[in-house]
XYZ file of C-alpha atoms in Angstrom:
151
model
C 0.000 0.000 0.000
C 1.634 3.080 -0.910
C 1.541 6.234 1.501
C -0.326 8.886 1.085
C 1.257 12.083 -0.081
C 1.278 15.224 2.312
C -0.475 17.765 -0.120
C -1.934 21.615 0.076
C -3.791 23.585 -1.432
C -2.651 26.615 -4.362
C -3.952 29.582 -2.787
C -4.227 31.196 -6.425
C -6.149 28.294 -8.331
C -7.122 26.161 -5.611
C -5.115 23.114 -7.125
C -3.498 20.070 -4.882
C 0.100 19.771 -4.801
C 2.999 18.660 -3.144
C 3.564 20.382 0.657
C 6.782 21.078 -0.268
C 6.764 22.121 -3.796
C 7.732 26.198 -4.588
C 5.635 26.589 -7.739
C 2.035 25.579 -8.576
C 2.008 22.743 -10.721
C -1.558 24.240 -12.917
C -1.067 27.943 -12.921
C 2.823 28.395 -11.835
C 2.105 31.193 -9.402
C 5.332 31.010 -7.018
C 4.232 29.719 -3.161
C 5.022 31.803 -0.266
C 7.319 29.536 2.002
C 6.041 27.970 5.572
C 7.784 29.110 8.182
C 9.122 26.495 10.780
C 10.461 28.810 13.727
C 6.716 29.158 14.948
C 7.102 25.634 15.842
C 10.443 25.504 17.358
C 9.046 28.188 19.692
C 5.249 27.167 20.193
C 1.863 28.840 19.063
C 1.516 32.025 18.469
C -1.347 32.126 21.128
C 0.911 31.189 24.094
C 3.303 34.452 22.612
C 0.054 36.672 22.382
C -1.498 35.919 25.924
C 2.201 36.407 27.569
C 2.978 39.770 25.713
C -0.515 41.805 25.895
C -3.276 41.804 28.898
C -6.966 41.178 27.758
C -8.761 44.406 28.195
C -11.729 43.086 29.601
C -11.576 41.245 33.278
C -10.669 37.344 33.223
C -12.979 35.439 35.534
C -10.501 34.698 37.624
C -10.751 38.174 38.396
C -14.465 38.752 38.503
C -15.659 35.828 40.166
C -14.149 34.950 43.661
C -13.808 31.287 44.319
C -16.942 29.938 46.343
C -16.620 26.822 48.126
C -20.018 25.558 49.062
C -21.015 22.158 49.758
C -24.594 23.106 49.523
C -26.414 21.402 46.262
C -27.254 24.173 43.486
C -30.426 23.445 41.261
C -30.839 25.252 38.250
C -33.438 27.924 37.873
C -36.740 26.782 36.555
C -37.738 29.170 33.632
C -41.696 30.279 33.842
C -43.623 29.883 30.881
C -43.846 32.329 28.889
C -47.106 34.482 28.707
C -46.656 35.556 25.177
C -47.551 33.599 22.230
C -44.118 33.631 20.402
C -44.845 34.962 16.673
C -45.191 31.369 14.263
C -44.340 31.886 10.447
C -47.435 31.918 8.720
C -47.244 29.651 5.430
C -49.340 31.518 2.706
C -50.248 29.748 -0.553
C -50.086 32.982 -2.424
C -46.610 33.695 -3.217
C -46.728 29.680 -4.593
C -49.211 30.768 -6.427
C -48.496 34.165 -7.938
C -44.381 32.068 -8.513
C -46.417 29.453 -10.402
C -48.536 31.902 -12.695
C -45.769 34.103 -13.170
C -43.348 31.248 -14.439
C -46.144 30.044 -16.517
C -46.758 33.515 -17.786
C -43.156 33.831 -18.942
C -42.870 30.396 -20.392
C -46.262 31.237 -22.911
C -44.676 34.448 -23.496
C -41.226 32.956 -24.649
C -43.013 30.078 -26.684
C -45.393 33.298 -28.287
C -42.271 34.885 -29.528
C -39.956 32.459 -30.891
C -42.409 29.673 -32.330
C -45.474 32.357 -33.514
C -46.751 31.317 -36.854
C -47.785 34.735 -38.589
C -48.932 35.309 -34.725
C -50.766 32.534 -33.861
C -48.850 29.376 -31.582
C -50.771 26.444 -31.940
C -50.335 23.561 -28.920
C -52.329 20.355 -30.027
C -52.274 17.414 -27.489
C -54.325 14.170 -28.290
C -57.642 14.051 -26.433
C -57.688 10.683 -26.082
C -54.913 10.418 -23.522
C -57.209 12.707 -21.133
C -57.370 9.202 -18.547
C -53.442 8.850 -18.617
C -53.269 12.814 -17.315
C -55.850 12.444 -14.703
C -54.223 9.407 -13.451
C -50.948 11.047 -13.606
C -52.310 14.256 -11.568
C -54.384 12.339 -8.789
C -50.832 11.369 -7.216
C -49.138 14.258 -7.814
C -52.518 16.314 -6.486
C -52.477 14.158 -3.107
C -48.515 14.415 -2.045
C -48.840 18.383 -2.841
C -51.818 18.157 -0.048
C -50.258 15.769 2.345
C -46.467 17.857 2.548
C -48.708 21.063 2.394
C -50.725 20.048 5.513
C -47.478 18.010 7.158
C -45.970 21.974 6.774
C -49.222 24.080 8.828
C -48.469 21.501 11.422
């Protein structure tokens, strides 16, 4: 099995490549080299925190230490006496979406496939079962996951 490669990422074009290579391998935009010293001499955060003082109070500071033996139960919230607001689902933006689309899809077919004006659309009346049978299923999941939302 072979090992995997140690790779990063080109911060120009997003490409893998080697950790240690100089150059991108895809757009050949020169890498800006890691330095190791932060390692030698720790994080960065341990240099921070001994070199400048927060300039809000630590809780060490704040908060003396308390040492009670005495059992502390959190406090029980009261209900609340206000209804909190619930999102109201409304069918019309569905709706007006669903017209407009329409709308704009009859317009677009009106312009590019007009015949002196007129677009015809013929579909075969005798198929009118198969689209009622297709529609019934269709019609019953829109109800259900619209009523499973109001709940």
């Amino acid at each position: 099995m072979k090992p995997v490669d140690r790779q990063k990422i080109c911060p120009n074009c997003d490409g893998r490549i080697a950790y240690d290579a100089t150059q991108c391998t895809y757009c050949f935009a020169t890498l800006p080299q890691d330095n190791t010293s932060s390692k030698i001499f720790g994080s960065s955060q341990d240099n921070l925190t001994a070199i400048y003082t927060p300039p809000y109070p630590t809780k060490a500071e704040t908060e003396p230490k308390t040492t009670s033996k005495a059992a502390v139960y959190p406090e029980k919230e009261s209900p609340l006496t206000e209804n909190a607001p619930t999102d109201v689902k409304s069918f019309w933006p569905l709706l007006l979406l669903c017209l407009g689309g329409n709308l704009l899809t009859l317009g677009i077919l009106q312009f590019f496939f007009s015949d002196r004006g007129v677009v015809r659309l013929e579909i075969n009346g005798s198929y009118w079962f198969l689209m009622v049978l297709l529609s019934l299923p269709l019609l019953y999941l829109g109800l259900k996951n619209a009523s499973k939302n109001d709940s």
